[in-house]
Every structure is written in structure tokens, then in C-alpha cells.
mmCIF file of C-alpha atoms and ligand atoms in Angstrom:
data_model
loop_
_atom_site.group_PDB
_atom_site.id
_atom_site.type_symbol
_atom_site.label_atom_id
_atom_site.label_comp_id
_atom_site.label_asym_id
_atom_site.label_seq_id
_atom_site.Cartn_x
_atom_site.Cartn_y
_atom_site.Cartn_z
ATOM 1 C CA MET W 116 21.429 18.938 18.267
ATOM 2 C CA SER W 117 20.317 15.316 18.633
ATOM 3 C CA ARG W 118 17.930 14.164 15.902
ATOM 4 C CA PRO W 119 14.193 13.828 16.748
ATOM 5 C CA GLN W 120 13.413 10.068 17.399
ATOM 6 C CA ILE W 121 10.515 8.366 15.593
ATOM 7 C CA LEU W 122 9.098 4.947 15.655
ATOM 8 C CA MET W 123 8.430 2.929 12.555
ATOM 9 C CA PRO W 124 6.112 -0.098 13.708
ATOM 10 C CA ALA W 125 5.622 -1.426 10.200
ATOM 11 C CA ARG W 126 7.829 -1.593 6.758
ATOM 12 C CA MET W 127 7.529 1.362 4.718
ATOM 13 C CA SER W 128 8.837 1.702 1.082
ATOM 14 C CA GLU W 129 12.590 1.978 0.574
ATOM 15 C CA ASN W 130 12.173 5.557 -0.610
ATOM 16 C CA ILE W 131 10.349 6.729 2.523
ATOM 17 C CA GLU W 132 12.600 4.786 4.734
ATOM 18 C CA ARG W 133 15.857 6.259 3.076
ATOM 19 C CA THR W 134 14.276 9.909 3.449
ATOM 20 C CA LEU W 135 13.328 9.393 6.948
ATOM 21 C CA ASP W 136 16.739 8.197 7.859
ATOM 22 C CA ALA W 137 18.266 11.402 6.344
ATOM 23 C CA HIS W 138 16.304 13.564 9.083
ATOM 24 C CA PHE W 139 15.461 11.365 12.027
ATOM 25 C CA THR W 140 16.774 8.547 14.231
ATOM 26 C CA VAL W 141 14.255 5.733 12.940
ATOM 27 C CA HIS W 142 13.505 2.777 15.416
ATOM 28 C CA ARG W 143 12.253 0.021 13.201
ATOM 29 C CA LEU W 144 10.058 -1.955 15.642
ATOM 30 C CA TYR W 145 9.107 -4.417 12.654
ATOM 31 C CA LEU W 146 12.742 -5.615 12.605
ATOM 32 C CA ARG W 147 12.701 -6.664 16.288
ATOM 33 C CA ASP W 148 11.847 -10.239 17.628
ATOM 34 C CA ASP W 149 11.550 -8.825 21.086
ATOM 35 C CA GLN W 150 9.115 -6.305 20.455
ATOM 36 C CA PRO W 151 7.676 -5.430 24.036
ATOM 37 C CA ALA W 152 11.172 -5.112 25.499
ATOM 38 C CA ALA W 153 12.461 -3.019 22.455
ATOM 39 C CA LEU W 154 9.446 -0.720 22.806
ATOM 40 C CA ALA W 155 9.833 -0.161 26.314
ATOM 41 C CA ALA W 156 13.435 0.706 25.937
ATOM 42 C CA ILE W 157 12.904 3.416 23.535
ATOM 43 C CA ALA W 158 9.549 4.414 24.505
ATOM 44 C CA PRO W 159 10.835 7.503 26.691
ATOM 45 C CA HIS W 160 12.602 8.906 23.438
ATOM 46 C CA ILE W 161 9.953 8.625 20.691
ATOM 47 C CA GLY W 162 8.127 11.712 19.713
ATOM 48 C CA GLY W 163 6.632 10.806 16.407
ATOM 49 C CA ILE W 164 5.374 7.483 14.647
ATOM 50 C CA ALA W 165 5.651 7.164 10.742
ATOM 51 C CA ALA W 166 2.833 4.790 10.464
ATOM 52 C CA GLY W 167 2.392 2.378 7.660
ATOM 53 C CA GLY W 168 -0.041 0.035 9.422
ATOM 54 C CA ALA W 169 -2.077 0.049 12.729
ATOM 55 C CA VAL W 170 -1.576 2.402 15.642
ATOM 56 C CA ASP W 171 -3.825 1.279 18.422
ATOM 57 C CA ALA W 172 -4.441 2.815 21.925
ATOM 58 C CA ALA W 173 -2.140 0.469 23.563
ATOM 59 C CA LEU W 174 0.958 1.591 21.244
ATOM 60 C CA ILE W 175 -0.154 5.187 21.945
ATOM 61 C CA ASP W 176 -0.132 4.787 25.608
ATOM 62 C CA ALA W 177 3.038 3.083 25.662
ATOM 63 C CA LEU W 178 4.816 6.243 24.236
ATOM 64 C CA PRO W 179 4.679 8.898 27.016
ATOM 65 C CA HIS W 180 6.132 11.851 24.756
ATOM 66 C CA LEU W 181 4.332 11.079 21.410
ATOM 67 C CA GLN W 182 3.453 14.322 19.742
ATOM 68 C CA ILE W 183 2.612 13.115 16.170
ATOM 69 C CA ILE W 184 1.360 10.040 14.122
ATOM 70 C CA ALA W 185 2.076 10.488 10.427
ATOM 71 C CA ASN W 186 -0.171 8.164 8.539
ATOM 72 C CA PHE W 187 0.964 6.632 5.173
ATOM 73 C CA GLY W 188 -2.492 6.938 3.286
ATOM 74 C CA VAL W 189 -5.370 9.143 3.223
ATOM 75 C CA GLY W 190 -7.595 6.585 5.191
ATOM 76 C CA TYR W 191 -6.502 6.345 8.680
ATOM 77 C CA ASP W 192 -9.230 3.835 9.939
ATOM 78 C CA LYS W 193 -6.331 1.752 11.491
ATOM 79 C CA ILE W 194 -5.012 4.541 13.536
ATOM 80 C CA ASP W 195 -6.952 5.185 16.940
ATOM 81 C CA ALA W 196 -7.437 8.997 16.029
ATOM 82 C CA LYS W 197 -10.039 9.430 18.834
ATOM 83 C CA HIS W 198 -7.668 8.227 21.381
ATOM 84 C CA ALA W 199 -4.815 10.362 19.971
ATOM 85 C CA SER W 200 -7.075 13.276 20.080
ATOM 86 C CA ALA W 201 -8.150 12.685 23.838
ATOM 87 C CA LYS W 202 -4.327 12.776 24.575
ATOM 88 C CA GLY W 203 -3.493 15.891 22.435
ATOM 89 C CA ILE W 204 -1.541 13.914 19.752
ATOM 90 C CA ILE W 205 -1.836 15.199 16.240
ATOM 91 C CA VAL W 206 -2.524 12.529 13.480
ATOM 92 C CA THR W 207 -1.732 13.343 9.907
ATOM 93 C CA ASN W 208 -2.588 11.687 6.656
ATOM 94 C CA THR W 209 -1.758 12.055 2.900
ATOM 95 C CA PRO W 210 -4.569 13.760 1.225
ATOM 96 C CA ASP W 211 -4.550 15.520 -2.331
ATOM 97 C CA VAL W 212 -1.493 13.803 -3.653
ATOM 98 C CA LEU W 213 -3.455 10.581 -4.406
ATOM 99 C CA THR W 214 -6.742 11.920 -5.444
ATOM 100 C CA GLU W 215 -6.419 11.820 -9.117
ATOM 101 C CA GLU W 216 -4.677 8.551 -9.215
ATOM 102 C CA VAL W 217 -7.388 6.915 -7.186
ATOM 103 C CA ALA W 218 -9.953 8.365 -9.328
ATOM 104 C CA ASP W 219 -8.184 7.014 -12.349
ATOM 105 C CA THR W 220 -8.305 3.556 -10.567
ATOM 106 C CA ALA W 221 -11.829 3.936 -9.979
ATOM 107 C CA LEU W 222 -12.843 4.672 -13.585
ATOM 108 C CA GLY W 223 -10.671 1.785 -14.722
ATOM 109 C CA LEU W 224 -12.585 -0.515 -12.051
ATOM 110 C CA VAL W 225 -15.948 1.099 -13.467
ATOM 111 C CA LEU W 226 -15.087 0.040 -17.009
ATOM 112 C CA MET W 227 -13.630 -3.408 -16.478
ATOM 113 C CA THR W 228 -16.681 -4.101 -14.310
ATOM 114 C CA VAL W 229 -19.433 -2.712 -16.788
ATOM 115 C CA ARG W 230 -17.788 -4.121 -19.967
ATOM 116 C CA GLU W 231 -16.369 -7.249 -18.515
ATOM 117 C CA PHE W 232 -12.582 -6.568 -19.617
ATOM 118 C CA SER W 233 -10.880 -8.694 -17.376
ATOM 119 C CA ALA W 234 -13.067 -11.696 -18.263
ATOM 120 C CA ALA W 235 -12.525 -10.863 -22.062
ATOM 121 C CA GLU W 236 -8.919 -10.861 -21.621
ATOM 122 C CA ARG W 237 -8.998 -14.015 -19.964
ATOM 123 C CA TYR W 238 -11.072 -15.588 -22.748
ATOM 124 C CA LEU W 239 -8.337 -14.395 -25.061
ATOM 125 C CA ARG W 240 -5.433 -15.828 -23.358
ATOM 126 C CA ALA W 241 -7.237 -19.044 -22.865
ATOM 127 C CA GLY W 242 -7.133 -19.265 -26.644
ATOM 128 C CA ARG W 243 -10.935 -19.166 -27.044
ATOM 129 C CA TRP W 244 -11.160 -16.403 -29.426
ATOM 130 C CA PRO W 245 -10.644 -18.541 -32.712
ATOM 131 C CA SER W 246 -13.787 -20.545 -31.572
ATOM 132 C CA GLY W 247 -15.920 -17.309 -31.459
ATOM 133 C CA PRO W 248 -15.958 -13.867 -30.220
ATOM 134 C CA TYR W 249 -16.264 -13.001 -26.485
ATOM 135 C CA PRO W 250 -19.899 -12.605 -25.725
ATOM 136 C CA LEU W 251 -21.419 -9.172 -25.877
ATOM 137 C CA SER W 252 -21.302 -7.522 -22.383
ATOM 138 C CA GLY W 253 -24.750 -7.366 -20.736
ATOM 139 C CA ALA W 254 -24.027 -3.842 -19.520
ATOM 140 C CA THR W 255 -22.727 -0.704 -20.963
ATOM 141 C CA LEU W 256 -21.912 2.820 -19.427
ATOM 142 C CA ARG W 257 -23.947 4.218 -22.151
ATOM 143 C CA ASP W 258 -27.375 3.864 -20.394
ATOM 144 C CA ARG W 259 -26.166 4.032 -16.781
ATOM 145 C CA SER W 260 -26.305 6.670 -14.003
ATOM 146 C CA VAL W 261 -23.924 6.654 -11.111
ATOM 147 C CA GLY W 262 -24.509 7.396 -7.496
ATOM 148 C CA ILE W 263 -21.294 8.218 -5.512
ATOM 149 C CA VAL W 264 -21.174 7.379 -1.924
ATOM 150 C CA GLY W 265 -18.717 9.854 -0.244
ATOM 151 C CA LEU W 266 -18.231 12.944 -2.411
ATOM 152 C CA GLY W 267 -15.217 14.093 -0.773
ATOM 153 C CA ARG W 268 -11.884 14.938 -2.735
ATOM 154 C CA ILE W 269 -11.638 11.750 -4.539
ATOM 155 C CA GLY W 270 -15.529 11.376 -5.032
ATOM 156 C CA LYS W 271 -15.520 14.513 -6.817
ATOM 157 C CA ALA W 272 -12.462 13.620 -9.140
ATOM 158 C CA ILE W 273 -14.361 10.545 -9.891
ATOM 159 C CA ALA W 274 -17.588 12.453 -10.720
ATOM 160 C CA ARG W 275 -15.463 15.035 -12.983
ATOM 161 C CA ARG W 276 -14.363 11.882 -14.927
ATOM 162 C CA LEU W 277 -17.891 10.142 -15.249
ATOM 163 C CA GLU W 278 -19.130 13.719 -16.440
ATOM 164 C CA ALA W 279 -16.462 13.687 -19.198
ATOM 165 C CA PHE W 280 -17.762 10.078 -20.190
ATOM 166 C CA GLY W 281 -21.364 11.446 -20.372
ATOM 167 C CA VAL W 282 -22.609 9.686 -17.395
ATOM 168 C CA PRO W 283 -25.155 11.291 -15.097
ATOM 169 C CA VAL W 284 -24.026 11.556 -11.450
ATOM 170 C CA VAL W 285 -25.681 11.993 -8.292
ATOM 171 C CA TYR W 286 -24.404 11.314 -4.505
ATOM 172 C CA HIS W 287 -25.085 10.264 -0.998
ATOM 173 C CA ASN W 288 -23.055 11.967 1.736
ATOM 174 C CA ARG W 289 -23.717 12.881 5.526
ATOM 175 C CA ARG W 290 -24.004 16.245 4.403
ATOM 176 C CA PRO W 291 -24.796 18.101 0.969
ATOM 177 C CA GLN W 292 -21.805 19.813 -0.757
ATOM 178 C CA ASP W 293 -21.917 23.456 -1.771
ATOM 179 C CA ASP W 294 -19.372 23.283 -4.666
ATOM 180 C CA VAL W 295 -21.193 20.851 -6.867
ATOM 181 C CA GLY W 296 -24.438 20.768 -8.983
ATOM 182 C CA TYR W 297 -25.077 16.866 -8.698
ATOM 183 C CA ARG W 298 -28.367 15.846 -7.138
ATOM 184 C CA TYR W 299 -27.798 15.155 -3.302
ATOM 185 C CA TYR W 300 -29.635 11.936 -1.626
ATOM 186 C CA PRO W 301 -29.678 12.141 2.086
ATOM 187 C CA ASP W 302 -30.960 8.642 1.991
ATOM 188 C CA LEU W 303 -28.767 5.995 0.736
ATOM 189 C CA VAL W 304 -31.486 3.374 -0.104
ATOM 190 C CA GLU W 305 -33.422 6.126 -1.947
ATOM 191 C CA MET W 306 -30.493 6.730 -4.193
ATOM 192 C CA ALA W 307 -29.698 3.202 -4.795
ATOM 193 C CA ARG W 308 -33.321 2.738 -6.164
ATOM 194 C CA ASP W 309 -32.913 5.567 -8.695
ATOM 195 C CA VAL W 310 -29.473 4.689 -9.902
ATOM 196 C CA ASP W 311 -28.003 1.438 -11.283
ATOM 197 C CA THR W 312 -24.313 1.823 -10.396
ATOM 198 C CA ILE W 313 -22.929 2.823 -7.245
ATOM 199 C CA VAL W 314 -19.336 3.793 -6.618
ATOM 200 C CA SER W 315 -18.438 3.860 -2.931
ATOM 201 C CA VAL W 316 -15.453 6.106 -1.789
ATOM 202 C CA LEU W 317 -16.176 6.097 1.865
ATOM 203 C CA PRO W 318 -13.508 5.682 4.532
ATOM 204 C CA GLY W 319 -13.712 2.785 7.077
ATOM 205 C CA GLY W 320 -14.370 2.948 10.699
ATOM 206 C CA ALA W 321 -17.439 2.370 13.000
ATOM 207 C CA ALA W 322 -19.621 5.155 11.325
ATOM 208 C CA THR W 323 -19.561 3.414 7.996
ATOM 209 C CA ASP W 324 -19.208 -0.307 8.968
ATOM 210 C CA LYS W 325 -21.603 -2.343 6.624
ATOM 211 C CA LEU W 326 -23.344 0.651 5.391
ATOM 212 C CA ILE W 327 -23.905 -0.942 2.138
ATOM 213 C CA GLY W 328 -25.905 -4.135 3.133
ATOM 214 C CA LYS W 329 -28.867 -6.046 1.711
ATOM 215 C CA ASP W 330 -31.233 -3.149 1.750
ATOM 216 C CA VAL W 331 -28.960 -1.012 -0.569
ATOM 217 C CA LEU W 332 -28.174 -3.936 -2.690
ATOM 218 C CA ASP W 333 -31.759 -4.793 -3.243
ATOM 219 C CA ALA W 334 -32.607 -1.332 -3.818
ATOM 220 C CA LEU W 335 -29.918 -1.290 -6.793
ATOM 221 C CA GLY W 336 -31.675 -4.307 -8.162
ATOM 222 C CA PRO W 337 -30.760 -6.941 -11.046
ATOM 223 C CA ARG W 338 -29.072 -4.234 -13.311
ATOM 224 C CA GLY W 339 -26.970 -2.868 -10.419
ATOM 225 C CA ILE W 340 -23.372 -2.772 -10.284
ATOM 226 C CA LEU W 341 -21.289 -1.893 -7.098
ATOM 227 C CA ILE W 342 -17.645 -0.482 -7.370
ATOM 228 C CA ASN W 343 -15.747 -0.081 -4.101
ATOM 229 C CA ILE W 344 -12.691 1.936 -3.911
ATOM 230 C CA GLY W 345 -12.782 3.263 -0.424
ATOM 231 C CA ARG W 346 -12.634 0.569 2.287
ATOM 232 C CA GLY W 347 -14.085 -2.982 2.358
ATOM 233 C CA THR W 348 -15.665 -2.710 5.773
ATOM 234 C CA VAL W 349 -18.164 -0.249 4.246
ATOM 235 C CA VAL W 350 -19.808 -3.292 2.424
ATOM 236 C CA ASP W 351 -21.364 -6.176 3.986
ATOM 237 C CA GLU W 352 -19.284 -8.666 2.266
ATOM 238 C CA ALA W 353 -21.520 -11.787 2.896
ATOM 239 C CA GLU W 354 -24.509 -10.084 1.595
ATOM 240 C CA LEU W 355 -22.648 -8.857 -1.561
ATOM 241 C CA ILE W 356 -21.654 -12.467 -2.327
ATOM 242 C CA ALA W 357 -25.278 -13.687 -1.896
ATOM 243 C CA ALA W 358 -26.542 -10.822 -4.055
ATOM 244 C CA LEU W 359 -23.805 -11.538 -6.665
ATOM 245 C CA LYS W 360 -24.389 -15.345 -6.456
ATOM 246 C CA GLU W 361 -28.192 -14.986 -6.743
ATOM 247 C CA ARG W 362 -27.823 -12.406 -9.517
ATOM 248 C CA ARG W 363 -29.993 -9.879 -7.644
ATOM 249 C CA ILE W 364 -27.272 -7.606 -8.676
ATOM 250 C CA HIS W 365 -25.310 -7.656 -11.935
ATOM 251 C CA ALA W 366 -21.811 -7.250 -10.893
ATOM 252 C CA ALA W 367 -19.221 -5.874 -8.438
ATOM 253 C CA GLY W 368 -15.809 -4.250 -8.993
ATOM 254 C CA LEU W 369 -13.763 -4.231 -5.648
ATOM 255 C CA ASP W 370 -10.372 -2.887 -4.897
ATOM 256 C CA VAL W 371 -10.958 -3.011 -1.159
ATOM 257 C CA PHE W 372 -12.176 -6.108 0.935
ATOM 258 C CA GLU W 373 -13.329 -6.650 4.681
ATOM 259 C CA LYS W 374 -10.249 -8.478 5.801
ATOM 260 C CA GLU W 375 -7.337 -7.531 3.497
ATOM 261 C CA PRO W 376 -5.347 -9.283 2.112
ATOM 262 C CA GLN W 377 -7.861 -12.240 2.636
ATOM 263 C CA VAL W 378 -10.295 -12.338 -0.063
ATOM 264 C CA PRO W 379 -13.163 -14.893 0.556
ATOM 265 C CA ALA W 380 -12.770 -17.947 -1.955
ATOM 266 C CA GLU W 381 -16.475 -17.570 -2.665
ATOM 267 C CA LEU W 382 -15.776 -14.121 -4.041
ATOM 268 C CA MET W 383 -13.177 -15.349 -6.270
ATOM 269 C CA ALA W 384 -15.128 -17.980 -7.629
ATOM 270 C CA LEU W 385 -17.665 -15.352 -8.945
ATOM 271 C CA ASP W 386 -17.292 -14.273 -12.708
ATOM 272 C CA ASN W 387 -19.577 -11.195 -12.204
ATOM 273 C CA ALA W 388 -16.849 -9.820 -9.686
ATOM 274 C CA VAL W 389 -13.822 -8.011 -10.728
ATOM 275 C CA LEU W 390 -11.106 -7.882 -8.151
ATOM 276 C CA LEU W 391 -8.118 -6.032 -7.581
ATOM 277 C CA PRO W 392 -5.519 -6.151 -4.735
ATOM 278 C CA HIS W 393 -6.066 -2.540 -3.178
ATOM 279 C CA VAL W 394 -4.181 -0.854 -5.900
ATOM 280 C CA GLY W 395 -5.939 2.571 -6.062
ATOM 281 C CA SER W 396 -2.984 4.702 -5.304
ATOM 282 C CA ALA W 397 -0.284 2.092 -6.008
ATOM 283 C CA SER W 398 1.899 3.743 -8.476
ATOM 284 C CA VAL W 399 5.616 4.576 -7.835
ATOM 285 C CA HIS W 400 4.808 8.274 -8.745
ATOM 286 C CA THR W 401 1.846 8.626 -6.319
ATOM 287 C CA ARG W 402 3.237 6.315 -3.506
ATOM 288 C CA ASP W 403 6.508 8.434 -3.547
ATOM 289 C CA ALA W 404 4.293 11.590 -3.185
ATOM 290 C CA MET W 405 2.314 9.958 -0.154
ATOM 291 C CA GLY W 406 5.612 9.090 1.275
ATOM 292 C CA GLN W 407 6.961 12.471 0.948
ATOM 293 C CA ARG W 408 3.840 13.876 2.546
ATOM 294 C CA VAL W 409 4.462 11.699 5.626
ATOM 295 C CA VAL W 410 8.045 12.963 5.781
ATOM 296 C CA ASP W 411 6.804 16.560 5.538
ATOM 297 C CA ASN W 412 4.476 16.255 8.306
ATOM 298 C CA LEU W 413 7.168 14.772 10.540
ATOM 299 C CA LEU W 414 9.635 17.390 9.507
ATOM 300 C CA ALA W 415 7.031 20.470 10.220
ATOM 301 C CA TRP W 416 6.685 18.824 13.817
ATOM 302 C CA ALA W 417 10.569 18.490 14.155
ATOM 303 C CA ALA W 418 10.806 22.192 13.500
ATOM 304 C CA GLY W 419 7.975 23.082 15.815
ATOM 305 C CA LYS W 420 5.826 24.190 12.845
ATOM 306 C CA PRO W 421 1.962 23.388 11.976
ATOM 307 C CA PRO W 422 1.651 20.039 10.286
ATOM 308 C CA LEU W 423 0.671 20.152 6.611
ATOM 309 C CA SER W 424 -2.433 17.839 6.994
ATOM 310 C CA PRO W 425 -3.821 17.002 10.418
ATOM 311 C CA VAL W 426 -6.938 14.800 10.272
ATOM 312 C CA ALA W 427 -10.499 16.120 11.460
ATOM 313 C CA GLU W 428 -10.227 14.445 14.795
ATOM 314 C CA THR W 429 -7.015 16.218 15.812
ATOM 315 C CA PRO W 430 -6.972 19.794 14.619
ATOM 316 C CA PHE W 431 -3.805 21.503 15.098
ATOM 317 C CA LYS W 432 -3.607 23.822 17.917
ATOM 318 C CA GLY W 433 -0.034 23.623 19.117
ATOM 319 C CA TRP W 434 2.287 20.671 19.798
ATOM 320 C CA ARG W 435 1.602 18.807 22.951
ATOM 321 C CA PRO W 436 4.531 19.600 25.459
ATOM 322 C CA ARG W 437 6.984 16.959 25.428
HETATM 323 C C1 8YV T 250 -3.053 2.912 0.473
HETATM 324 C C2 8YV T 250 -5.124 3.899 0.741
HETATM 325 O O1 8YV T 250 -3.108 1.699 -0.252
HETATM 326 O O2 8YV T 250 -4.561 6.184 1.143
HETATM 327 C C3 8YV T 250 -5.336 5.406 1.434
HETATM 328 O O3 8YV T 250 -6.171 5.338 2.343
HETATM 329 O O4 8YV T 250 -6.105 3.038 0.864
HETATM 330 C C4 8YV T 250 -4.271 3.579 -0.151
HETATM 331 O O5 8YV T 250 -3.621 4.847 -0.920
HETATM 332 C C5 8YV T 250 -2.941 2.689 1.890
HETATM 333 O O6 8YV T 250 -3.029 3.744 2.536
HETATM 334 C C6 8YV T 250 -1.377 2.234 2.104
HETATM 335 O O7 8YV T 250 -1.016 0.939 1.922
#
């Protein structure tokens, strides 16, 4: 029996590529200089996509027998899932396997930002310690309360960690969650007024675009700290830079940005911003587990079985006929 054929539009990790090669005929579009011609030639044979980057409507439409788009990552804002859904194509993502890692990173970023650990390390490395101790941090976690924006699986793992740190937690979501006892705020600005620290875990996409803007930052106030571990597009970056510059909020800790991997020079120049290059899930352990989830979703498809983790927009009701 011939192997199922999949398209790989963007490079993926060596491990995933090797595992996929063991089961599928993999067409690596990213290696081709003549992409439109190469795509046209293989298009009729492609049933699945292993997606390490964007998959737009044009690419979906170019593949007449496409049945599955297996996304590497829990967030799938770069995949046109709505368009896939309209055509009966299943999109899968990689939830669960990265939850604890991303929550660990979030707590690291909270501590780095609140206690200025990266600035303190720069101070030591610059040889400044012998001339005097690093100044006391203006902020502490000891008197803070955190509002989580987006209390899903990762948000709850962050909340559990904050509880263990003795920090009160509340949250804002589109809908209240039944399985938690934290106070729910239907209104984000109202929550921002009541807490001094916001941790955003929201996925990107049109529904969350620039949700955290001037109104939220002003409500957070001069003690305010914003942590973003979800997607950069959720925050109005220009407003955030202005608020940080004018000290209308105290600090920000960001793992994600509006136009990654570009980070505005203005943001890089600010000493009250802690900036990480989107490393939330970026350990070998967790990225391997995410890769395995991509492979397992594609293997389920190849065997005619239900996918492990279809996204909300494309619930599995059987495979689209080829
Ligand atoms: C990855 C992520 O960095 O899973 C996600 O949504 O943001 C990260 O784990 C990304 O998906 C792949 O580079």
C-alpha cells in the first residue's frame, strides 16, 4: 500500500521530520525555490498538512483532497480554521502536553518582572556589585493579586502555581468556569481596576485583537504589571509602550509580541520591560511531546481513526471523502 502523502510548508524540528518520514511521504515545500509550480504538481496527492507555520485559505484551496491540518502548537491563530471548517477539513493542535511547561515559564516571567531579576543579573555581569548592592525592587509578589485573562488549561495551571505562592487569583473569561473557586469578572476593565497584576494567556485571532489596550492599562494603574504568555496581538503594543514609558504602569513581562520575531526598538530600550523570545513551551522535552502529538494526529487520520485533538472550529464527524 502506498504511504499517505503530506505537505510540510515550513521547517519543523529534526525529530518530528524524522518521525514523519518513517510513516508518510513528506513533501517539503520550504525546500523548493519554485513553490507555486511544486505545489501544483503535488497538490492532487496531498491529504494532510504538518503545519509548523501559517496555513491560509489559498493554501487550503490549492489542495483538493486535503483532510487534515495538524498544527504544531496549542495556539492555531496562523491556521485559517474557519475556512477549513467550511470545507470539512479537520484542524488539530497540541494541547495538554505543553500546559505545565508554559505555566512554569509564566511564573518565571512573573518573578523576573516583579523582582527585576534580569536587570539584577545584568547589574552583576556589568561588574557593578562591588560599587554597591542592586537597588531594592519596587515591587514584590507578597502584596500582589493577579487577574488571569483566559482561564483555560494553561491559565488554570498558572493559577495553581500562584496559589502555592500565596497570591490571590481572580480571572476574566468569556464565560465563567465551573471547576474553579476564583472570582470571575465578566468585565476586563473592572478586573484590571481590582488587581495590580494581569497575566494574559489568551490565544490570538480576531476575537482577542488588542483586547488589552489603554483602558485596561489605565485601570491597572501605576502599580500595574502586565505579563503576556499567550499571543502578542492581544495587547495593543503601542499603548503598552506608551504606558511603560510614562510609568502609567510599573512593568511588563512579555514572551509574545505583535509582529514576532520583530520586537520594537522602543520596547527593547525600556528597563521596566522583561522580554523573552517566545520560549513558553521551548524545552526539548515539551517540543518533542508536541511533535509527537502532531505525528499521532496524522497517524490517526492515516488509519481512518478519529484525531486525538481536533480544535473547536472543526469537531470530528468523520473524515471528508477524498
Ligand atoms: C510554540 C505556542 O512556540 O503552542 C503554542 O501555541 O505558542 C508555542 O508552544 C509555537 O506553537 C510553535 O513555534
